[in-house]
CSV table of C-alpha atoms in Angstrom, one decimal:
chain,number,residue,atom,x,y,z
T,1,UNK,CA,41.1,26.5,-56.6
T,2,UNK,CA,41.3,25.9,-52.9
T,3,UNK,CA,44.0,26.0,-50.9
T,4,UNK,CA,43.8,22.6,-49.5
T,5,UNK,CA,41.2,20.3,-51.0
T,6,UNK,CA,40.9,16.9,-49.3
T,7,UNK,CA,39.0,14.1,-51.5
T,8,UNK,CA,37.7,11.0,-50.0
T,9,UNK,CA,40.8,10.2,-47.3
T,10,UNK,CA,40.5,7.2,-46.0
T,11,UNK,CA,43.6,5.7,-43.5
T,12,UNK,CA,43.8,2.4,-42.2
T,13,UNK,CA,45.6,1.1,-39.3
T,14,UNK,CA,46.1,-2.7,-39.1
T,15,UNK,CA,44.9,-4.2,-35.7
T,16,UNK,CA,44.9,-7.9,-34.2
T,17,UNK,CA,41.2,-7.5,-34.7
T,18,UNK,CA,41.7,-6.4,-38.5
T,19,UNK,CA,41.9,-3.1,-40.5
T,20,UNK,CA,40.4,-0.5,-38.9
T,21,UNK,CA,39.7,2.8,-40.8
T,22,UNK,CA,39.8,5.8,-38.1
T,23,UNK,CA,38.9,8.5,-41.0
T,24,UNK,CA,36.7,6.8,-43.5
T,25,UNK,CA,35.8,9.0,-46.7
T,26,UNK,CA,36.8,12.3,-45.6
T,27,UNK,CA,35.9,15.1,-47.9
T,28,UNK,CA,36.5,18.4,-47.6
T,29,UNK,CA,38.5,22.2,-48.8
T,30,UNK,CA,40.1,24.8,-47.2
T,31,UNK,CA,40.3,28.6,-48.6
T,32,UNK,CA,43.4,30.8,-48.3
T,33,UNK,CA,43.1,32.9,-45.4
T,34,UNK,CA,40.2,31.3,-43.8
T,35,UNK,CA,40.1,29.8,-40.3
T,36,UNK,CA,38.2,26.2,-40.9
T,37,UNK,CA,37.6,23.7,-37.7
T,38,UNK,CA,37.5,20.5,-37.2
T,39,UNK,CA,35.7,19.2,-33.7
T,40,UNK,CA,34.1,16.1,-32.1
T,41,UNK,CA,34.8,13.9,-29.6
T,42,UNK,CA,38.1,12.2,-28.6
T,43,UNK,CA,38.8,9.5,-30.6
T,44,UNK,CA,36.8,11.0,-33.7
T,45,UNK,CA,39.5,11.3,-36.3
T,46,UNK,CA,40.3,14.6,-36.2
T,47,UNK,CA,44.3,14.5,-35.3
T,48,UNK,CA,44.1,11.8,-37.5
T,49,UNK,CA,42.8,13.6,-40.4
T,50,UNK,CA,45.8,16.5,-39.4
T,51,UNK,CA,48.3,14.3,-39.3
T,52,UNK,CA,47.4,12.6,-42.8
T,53,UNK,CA,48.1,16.1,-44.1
T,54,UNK,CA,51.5,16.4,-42.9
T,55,UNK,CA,51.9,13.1,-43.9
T,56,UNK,CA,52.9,11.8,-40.7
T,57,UNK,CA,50.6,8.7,-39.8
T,58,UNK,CA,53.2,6.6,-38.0
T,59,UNK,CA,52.9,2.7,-38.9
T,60,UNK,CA,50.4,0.6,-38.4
T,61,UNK,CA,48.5,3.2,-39.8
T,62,UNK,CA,48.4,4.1,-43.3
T,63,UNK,CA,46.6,6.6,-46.1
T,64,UNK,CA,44.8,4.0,-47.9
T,65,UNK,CA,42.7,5.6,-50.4
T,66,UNK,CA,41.8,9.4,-51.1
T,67,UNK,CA,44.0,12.6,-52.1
T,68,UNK,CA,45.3,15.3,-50.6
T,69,UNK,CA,45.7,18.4,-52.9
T,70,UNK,CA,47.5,21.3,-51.6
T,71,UNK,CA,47.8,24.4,-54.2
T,72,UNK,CA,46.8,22.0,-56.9
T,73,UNK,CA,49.7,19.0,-55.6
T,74,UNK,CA,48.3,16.0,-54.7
T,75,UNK,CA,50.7,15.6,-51.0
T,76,UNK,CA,50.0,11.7,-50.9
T,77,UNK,CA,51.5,11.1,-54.1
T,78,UNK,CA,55.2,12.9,-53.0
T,79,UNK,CA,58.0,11.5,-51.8
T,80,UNK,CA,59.4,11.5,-48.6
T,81,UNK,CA,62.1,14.5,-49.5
T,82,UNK,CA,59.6,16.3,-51.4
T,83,UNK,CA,57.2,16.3,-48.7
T,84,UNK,CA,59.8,17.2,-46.4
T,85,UNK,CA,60.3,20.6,-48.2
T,86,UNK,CA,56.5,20.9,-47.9
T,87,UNK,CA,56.8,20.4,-44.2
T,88,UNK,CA,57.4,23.9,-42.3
T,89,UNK,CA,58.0,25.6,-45.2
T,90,UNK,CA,54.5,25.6,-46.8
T,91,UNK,CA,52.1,23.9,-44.1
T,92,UNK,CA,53.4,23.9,-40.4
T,93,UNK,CA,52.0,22.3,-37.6
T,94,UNK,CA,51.6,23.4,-33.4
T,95,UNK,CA,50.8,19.8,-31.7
T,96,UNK,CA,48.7,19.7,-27.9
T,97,UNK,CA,52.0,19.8,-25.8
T,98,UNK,CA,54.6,21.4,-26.5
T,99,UNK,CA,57.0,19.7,-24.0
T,100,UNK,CA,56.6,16.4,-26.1
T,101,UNK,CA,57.8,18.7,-29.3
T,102,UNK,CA,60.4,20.3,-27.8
T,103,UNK,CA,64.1,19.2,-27.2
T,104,UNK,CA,64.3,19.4,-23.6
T,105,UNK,CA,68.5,19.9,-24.1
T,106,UNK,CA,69.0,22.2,-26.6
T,107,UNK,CA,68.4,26.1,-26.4
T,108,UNK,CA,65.4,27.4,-27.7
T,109,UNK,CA,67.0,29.9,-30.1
T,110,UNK,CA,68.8,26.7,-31.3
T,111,UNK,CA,65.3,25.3,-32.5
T,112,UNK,CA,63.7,27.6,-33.4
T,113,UNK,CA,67.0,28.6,-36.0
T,114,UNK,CA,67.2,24.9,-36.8
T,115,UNK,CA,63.7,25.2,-38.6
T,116,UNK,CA,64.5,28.1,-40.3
T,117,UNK,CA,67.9,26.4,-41.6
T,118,UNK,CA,66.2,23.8,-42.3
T,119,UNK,CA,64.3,25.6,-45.3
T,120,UNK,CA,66.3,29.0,-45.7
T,121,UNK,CA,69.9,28.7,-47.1
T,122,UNK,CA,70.8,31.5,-44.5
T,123,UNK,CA,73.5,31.1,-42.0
T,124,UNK,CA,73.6,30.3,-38.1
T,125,UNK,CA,73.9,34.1,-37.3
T,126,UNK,CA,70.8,35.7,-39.6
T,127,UNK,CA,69.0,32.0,-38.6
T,128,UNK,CA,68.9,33.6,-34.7
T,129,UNK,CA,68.4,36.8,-35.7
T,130,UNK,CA,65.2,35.3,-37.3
T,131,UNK,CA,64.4,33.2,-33.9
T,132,UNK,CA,64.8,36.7,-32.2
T,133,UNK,CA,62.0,38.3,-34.4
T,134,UNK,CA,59.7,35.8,-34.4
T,135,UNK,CA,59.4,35.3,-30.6
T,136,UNK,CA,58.7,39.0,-30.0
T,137,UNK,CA,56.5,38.0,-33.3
T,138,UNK,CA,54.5,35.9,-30.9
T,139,UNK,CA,55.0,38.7,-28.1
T,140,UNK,CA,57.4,36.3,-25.7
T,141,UNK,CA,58.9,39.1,-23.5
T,142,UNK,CA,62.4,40.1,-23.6
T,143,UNK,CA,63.2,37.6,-26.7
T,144,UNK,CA,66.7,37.8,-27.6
T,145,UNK,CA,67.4,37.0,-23.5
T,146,UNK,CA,64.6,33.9,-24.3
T,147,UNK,CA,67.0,32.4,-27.1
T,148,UNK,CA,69.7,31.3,-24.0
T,149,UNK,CA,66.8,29.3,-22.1
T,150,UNK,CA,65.7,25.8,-22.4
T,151,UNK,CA,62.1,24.8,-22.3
T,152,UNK,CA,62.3,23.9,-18.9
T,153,UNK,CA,62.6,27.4,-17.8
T,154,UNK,CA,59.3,28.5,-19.8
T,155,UNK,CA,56.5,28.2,-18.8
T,156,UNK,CA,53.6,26.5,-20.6
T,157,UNK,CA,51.7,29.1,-22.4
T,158,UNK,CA,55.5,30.9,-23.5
T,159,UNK,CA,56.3,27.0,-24.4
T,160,UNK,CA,53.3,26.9,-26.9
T,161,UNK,CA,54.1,30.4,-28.5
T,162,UNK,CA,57.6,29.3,-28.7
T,163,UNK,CA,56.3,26.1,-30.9
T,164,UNK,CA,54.1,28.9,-32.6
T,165,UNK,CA,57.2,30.8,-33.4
T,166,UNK,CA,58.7,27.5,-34.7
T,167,UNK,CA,55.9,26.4,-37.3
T,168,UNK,CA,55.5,30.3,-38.5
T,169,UNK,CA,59.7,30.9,-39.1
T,170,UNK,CA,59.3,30.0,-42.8
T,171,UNK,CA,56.4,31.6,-43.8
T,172,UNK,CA,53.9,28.9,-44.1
T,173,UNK,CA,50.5,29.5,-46.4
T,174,UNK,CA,48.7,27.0,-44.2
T,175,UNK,CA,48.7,26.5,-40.1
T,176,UNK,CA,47.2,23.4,-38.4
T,177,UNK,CA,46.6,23.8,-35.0
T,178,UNK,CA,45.9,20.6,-32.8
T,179,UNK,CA,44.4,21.1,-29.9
T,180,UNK,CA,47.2,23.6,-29.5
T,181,UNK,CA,45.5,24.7,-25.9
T,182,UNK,CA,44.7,21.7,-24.1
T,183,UNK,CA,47.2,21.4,-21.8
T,184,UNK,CA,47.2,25.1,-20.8
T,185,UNK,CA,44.7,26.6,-17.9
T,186,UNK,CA,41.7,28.5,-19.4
T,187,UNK,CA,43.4,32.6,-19.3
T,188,UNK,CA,46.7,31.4,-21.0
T,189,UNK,CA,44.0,29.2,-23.6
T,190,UNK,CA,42.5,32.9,-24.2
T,191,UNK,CA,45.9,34.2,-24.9
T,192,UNK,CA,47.2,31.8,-27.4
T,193,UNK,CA,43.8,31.6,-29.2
T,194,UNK,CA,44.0,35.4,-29.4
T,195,UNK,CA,47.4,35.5,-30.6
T,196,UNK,CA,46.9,33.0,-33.4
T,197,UNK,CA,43.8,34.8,-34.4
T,198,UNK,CA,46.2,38.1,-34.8
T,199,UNK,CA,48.7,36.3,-36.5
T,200,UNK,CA,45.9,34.7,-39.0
T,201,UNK,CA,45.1,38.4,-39.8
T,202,UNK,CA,48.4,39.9,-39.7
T,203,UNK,CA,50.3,37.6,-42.1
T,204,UNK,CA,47.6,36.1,-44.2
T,205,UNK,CA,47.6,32.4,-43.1
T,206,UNK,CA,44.8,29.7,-43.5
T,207,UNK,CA,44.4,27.8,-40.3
T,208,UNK,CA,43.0,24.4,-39.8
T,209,UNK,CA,42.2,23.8,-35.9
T,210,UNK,CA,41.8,20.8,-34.4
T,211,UNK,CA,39.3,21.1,-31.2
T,212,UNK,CA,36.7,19.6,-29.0
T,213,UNK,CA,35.9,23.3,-27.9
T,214,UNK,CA,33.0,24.8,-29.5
T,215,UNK,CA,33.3,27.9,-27.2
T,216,UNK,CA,36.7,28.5,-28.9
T,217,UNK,CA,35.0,27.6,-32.5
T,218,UNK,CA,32.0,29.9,-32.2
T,219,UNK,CA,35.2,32.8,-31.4
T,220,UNK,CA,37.9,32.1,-33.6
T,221,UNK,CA,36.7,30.2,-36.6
T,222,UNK,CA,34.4,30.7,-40.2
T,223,UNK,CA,33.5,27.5,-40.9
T,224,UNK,CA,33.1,24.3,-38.8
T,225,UNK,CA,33.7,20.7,-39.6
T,226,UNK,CA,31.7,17.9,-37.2
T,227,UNK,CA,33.3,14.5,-36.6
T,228,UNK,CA,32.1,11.5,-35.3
T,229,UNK,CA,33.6,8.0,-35.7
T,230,UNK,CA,35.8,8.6,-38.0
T,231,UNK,CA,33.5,10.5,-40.5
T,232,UNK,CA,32.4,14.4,-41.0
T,233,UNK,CA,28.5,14.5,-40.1
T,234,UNK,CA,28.1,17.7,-40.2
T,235,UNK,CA,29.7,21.3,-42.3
T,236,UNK,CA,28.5,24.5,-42.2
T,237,UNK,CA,29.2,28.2,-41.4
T,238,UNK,CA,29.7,28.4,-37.7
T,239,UNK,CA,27.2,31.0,-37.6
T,240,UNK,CA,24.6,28.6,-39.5
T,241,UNK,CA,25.6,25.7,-36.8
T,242,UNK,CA,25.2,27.2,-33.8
T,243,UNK,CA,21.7,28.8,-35.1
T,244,UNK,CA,20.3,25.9,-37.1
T,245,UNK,CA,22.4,22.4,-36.0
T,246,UNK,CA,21.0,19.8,-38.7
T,247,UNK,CA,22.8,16.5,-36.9
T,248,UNK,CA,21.3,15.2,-33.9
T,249,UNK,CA,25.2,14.2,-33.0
T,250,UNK,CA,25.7,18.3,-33.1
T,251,UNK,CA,22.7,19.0,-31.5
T,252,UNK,CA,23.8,17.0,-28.5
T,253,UNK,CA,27.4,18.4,-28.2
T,254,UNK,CA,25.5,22.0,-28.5
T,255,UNK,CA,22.9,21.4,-25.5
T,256,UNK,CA,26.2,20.2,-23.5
T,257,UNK,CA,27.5,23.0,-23.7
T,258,UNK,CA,27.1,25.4,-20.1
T,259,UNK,CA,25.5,28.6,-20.8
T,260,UNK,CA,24.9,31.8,-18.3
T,261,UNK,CA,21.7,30.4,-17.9
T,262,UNK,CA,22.3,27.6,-16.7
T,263,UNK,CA,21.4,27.3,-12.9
T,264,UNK,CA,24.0,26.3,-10.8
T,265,UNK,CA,22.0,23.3,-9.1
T,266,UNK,CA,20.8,22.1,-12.9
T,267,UNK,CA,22.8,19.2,-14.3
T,268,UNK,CA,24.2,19.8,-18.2
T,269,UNK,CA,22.3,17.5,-21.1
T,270,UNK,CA,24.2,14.8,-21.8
T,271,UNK,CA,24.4,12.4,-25.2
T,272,UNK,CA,23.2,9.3,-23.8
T,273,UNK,CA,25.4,6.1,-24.3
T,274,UNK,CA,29.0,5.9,-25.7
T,275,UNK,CA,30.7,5.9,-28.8
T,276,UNK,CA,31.2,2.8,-30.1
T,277,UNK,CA,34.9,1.2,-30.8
T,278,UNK,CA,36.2,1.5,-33.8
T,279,UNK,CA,36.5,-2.0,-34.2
T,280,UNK,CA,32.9,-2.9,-33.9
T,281,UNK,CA,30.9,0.3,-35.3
T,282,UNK,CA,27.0,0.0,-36.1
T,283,UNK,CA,25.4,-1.3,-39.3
T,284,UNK,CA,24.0,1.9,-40.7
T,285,UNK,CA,24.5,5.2,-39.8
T,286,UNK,CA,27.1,4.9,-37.0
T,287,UNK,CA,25.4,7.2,-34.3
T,288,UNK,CA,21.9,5.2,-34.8
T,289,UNK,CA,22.4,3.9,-31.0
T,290,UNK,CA,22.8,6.9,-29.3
T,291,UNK,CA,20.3,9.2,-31.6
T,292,UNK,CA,16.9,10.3,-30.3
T,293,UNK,CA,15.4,10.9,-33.8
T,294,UNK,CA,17.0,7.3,-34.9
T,295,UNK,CA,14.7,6.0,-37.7
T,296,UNK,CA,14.4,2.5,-38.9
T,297,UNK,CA,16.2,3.6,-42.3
T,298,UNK,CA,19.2,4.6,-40.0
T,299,UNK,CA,19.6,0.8,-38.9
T,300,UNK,CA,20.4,0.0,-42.8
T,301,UNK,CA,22.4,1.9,-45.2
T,302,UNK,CA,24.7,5.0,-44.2
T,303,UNK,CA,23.2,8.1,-45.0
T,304,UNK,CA,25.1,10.0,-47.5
T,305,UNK,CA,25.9,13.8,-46.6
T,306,UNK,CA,22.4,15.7,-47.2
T,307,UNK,CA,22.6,19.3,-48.9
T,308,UNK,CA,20.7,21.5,-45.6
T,309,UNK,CA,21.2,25.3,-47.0
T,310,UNK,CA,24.1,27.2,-48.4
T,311,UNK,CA,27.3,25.8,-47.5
T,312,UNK,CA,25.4,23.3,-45.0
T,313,UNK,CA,24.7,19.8,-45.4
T,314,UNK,CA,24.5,16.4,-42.7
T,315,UNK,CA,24.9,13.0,-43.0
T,316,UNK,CA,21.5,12.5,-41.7
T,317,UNK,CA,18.3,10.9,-43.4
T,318,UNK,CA,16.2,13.7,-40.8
T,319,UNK,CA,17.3,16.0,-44.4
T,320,UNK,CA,15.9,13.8,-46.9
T,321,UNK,CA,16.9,12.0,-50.0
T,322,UNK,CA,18.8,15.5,-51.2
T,323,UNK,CA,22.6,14.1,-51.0
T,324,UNK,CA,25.5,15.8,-51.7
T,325,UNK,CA,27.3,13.2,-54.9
T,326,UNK,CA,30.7,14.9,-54.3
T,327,UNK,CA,30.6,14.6,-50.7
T,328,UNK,CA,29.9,10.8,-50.3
């Protein structure tokens, strides 16, 4: 059994033009100890699809079909208390900006012992001691001095291990990561995405990371998830996607990409057009009017996903008639 399997989520979110379903028929699993991401453009579904998890899709939006099993427990099917337990204690979360996640007046050792007494019956003395050990945990210098400060007086990158020190206090089996470096400058990026990897290998955790950074994928992660309009297009190995890309929607975001190569005068490949709103998608598959392979069986029916090799498959008629029937 996987750790986290995911079986057609869809969520909802009511708009004055109707319902809207940002992730539509999301399928997909998640081993212990592996490092699984989930990219694509902004807008895509992918912080959707994290939040669902946690169960925290704020109203108008709503989990309207689908289940999400962790070890075996269907998540959307808990109550609120239950889930809270759930919450830190066996899947934590680091969000994009820390500042937003942080109190800005209470103490950082306060917060980070609050989580921890949150799910451990331990009192306010071993709680700090705990906040001490994991910031030097996440190698914050001089961490028992750090417990006094107030986010304000860290900076960004030491703000974002803090939040990592938060989410790993209890021991979670499973990390999700969203975007948890896009509001850092590219060496303290390095940094954080090195010290997750670490942790990942020193305590055992399965990480799901949310990004639109395929340098950081290719790095950091096993397998790779590819989103577009609310819908996975594309699953494979990372090594398999980088070497063979099987959606024309990947193929694009991989020629974007800037290479060593490239000469400084030449101008990047772009994907021509934009992505359509969520409100008014495409009859078909929904990336027919930006696709330079588009076939007139794209215009009608959605393509299910397509089986491409081990482990591999597109939703993408390029691949045939072979579809996946559990993957929709």
């Amino acid at each position: 059994m996987a750790l986290l399997e995911i079986s057609d989520l869809s969520v909802r979110f009511h708009t004055d033009d109707g319902p809207v379903h940002a992730v539509d028929r999301v399928s997909f699993a998640l081993e212990e100890r592996e490092v699984l991401a989930v990219v694509g453009e902004s807008g895509c579904g992918k912080s959707v699809t994290a939040m669902s998890i946690m169960r925290l899709v704020a109203p108008p939006g709503r989990v309207a079909a689908g289940e999400i099993r962790f070890k075996g427990r269907d998540l959307a099917k808990l109550s609120e208390r239950e889930m809270r337990e759930v919450r830190g204690d066996d899947i934590a979360m680091v969000f994009q900006e820390p500042m937003t996640s942080l109190n800005p007046v209470f103490r950082i050792g306060d917060q980070v012992a609050e989580a921890i007494r949150i799910h451990r019956k331990v009192s306010k003395k071993e709680a700090r001691k705990r906040a001490g050990e994991m910031l030097e945990l996440v190698a914050i210098p001089d961490p028992i001095k750090r417990l006094d400060d107030y986010p304000h007086q860290l900076s960004g990158g030491m703000r974002q291990r803090v939040m990592i020190a938060m989410a790993l206090s209890c021991d979670p089996e499973l990390l999700i990561a969203d975007e948890p470096t896009t509001a850092l400058d590219v060496t303290i990026q390095a940094q954080i995405m090195e010290l997750l990897a670490s942790l990942q290998q020193r305590l055992g955790l399965a990480i799901l990371l949310i990004t639109h950074d395929l340098g950081v994928v290719a790095e950091f992660c096993e397998r790779v998830i590819v989103m577009y309009t609310g819908r996975i297009v594309e699953e494979s190995p990372v090594r398999d996607l980088f070497a063979n890309p099987a959606h024309p929607y990947t193929r694009g975001l991989l020629k974007s990409l800037p290479s060593v190569s490239t000469q400084q005068s030449a101008r990047l490949p772009t994907i021509k057009g934009m992505v359509p709103p969520i409100t008014n998608l495409p009859p078909g598959c929904k990336f027919n009017p930006r696709c330079p392979d588009v076939m007139e069986i794209c215009l009608g029916k959605e393509p299910a996903r397509m089986i491409v090799g081990p482990g591999h498959d597109a939703r993408c008629y390029l691949h045939g008639e072979q579809a996946d029937p559990e993957r929709g």
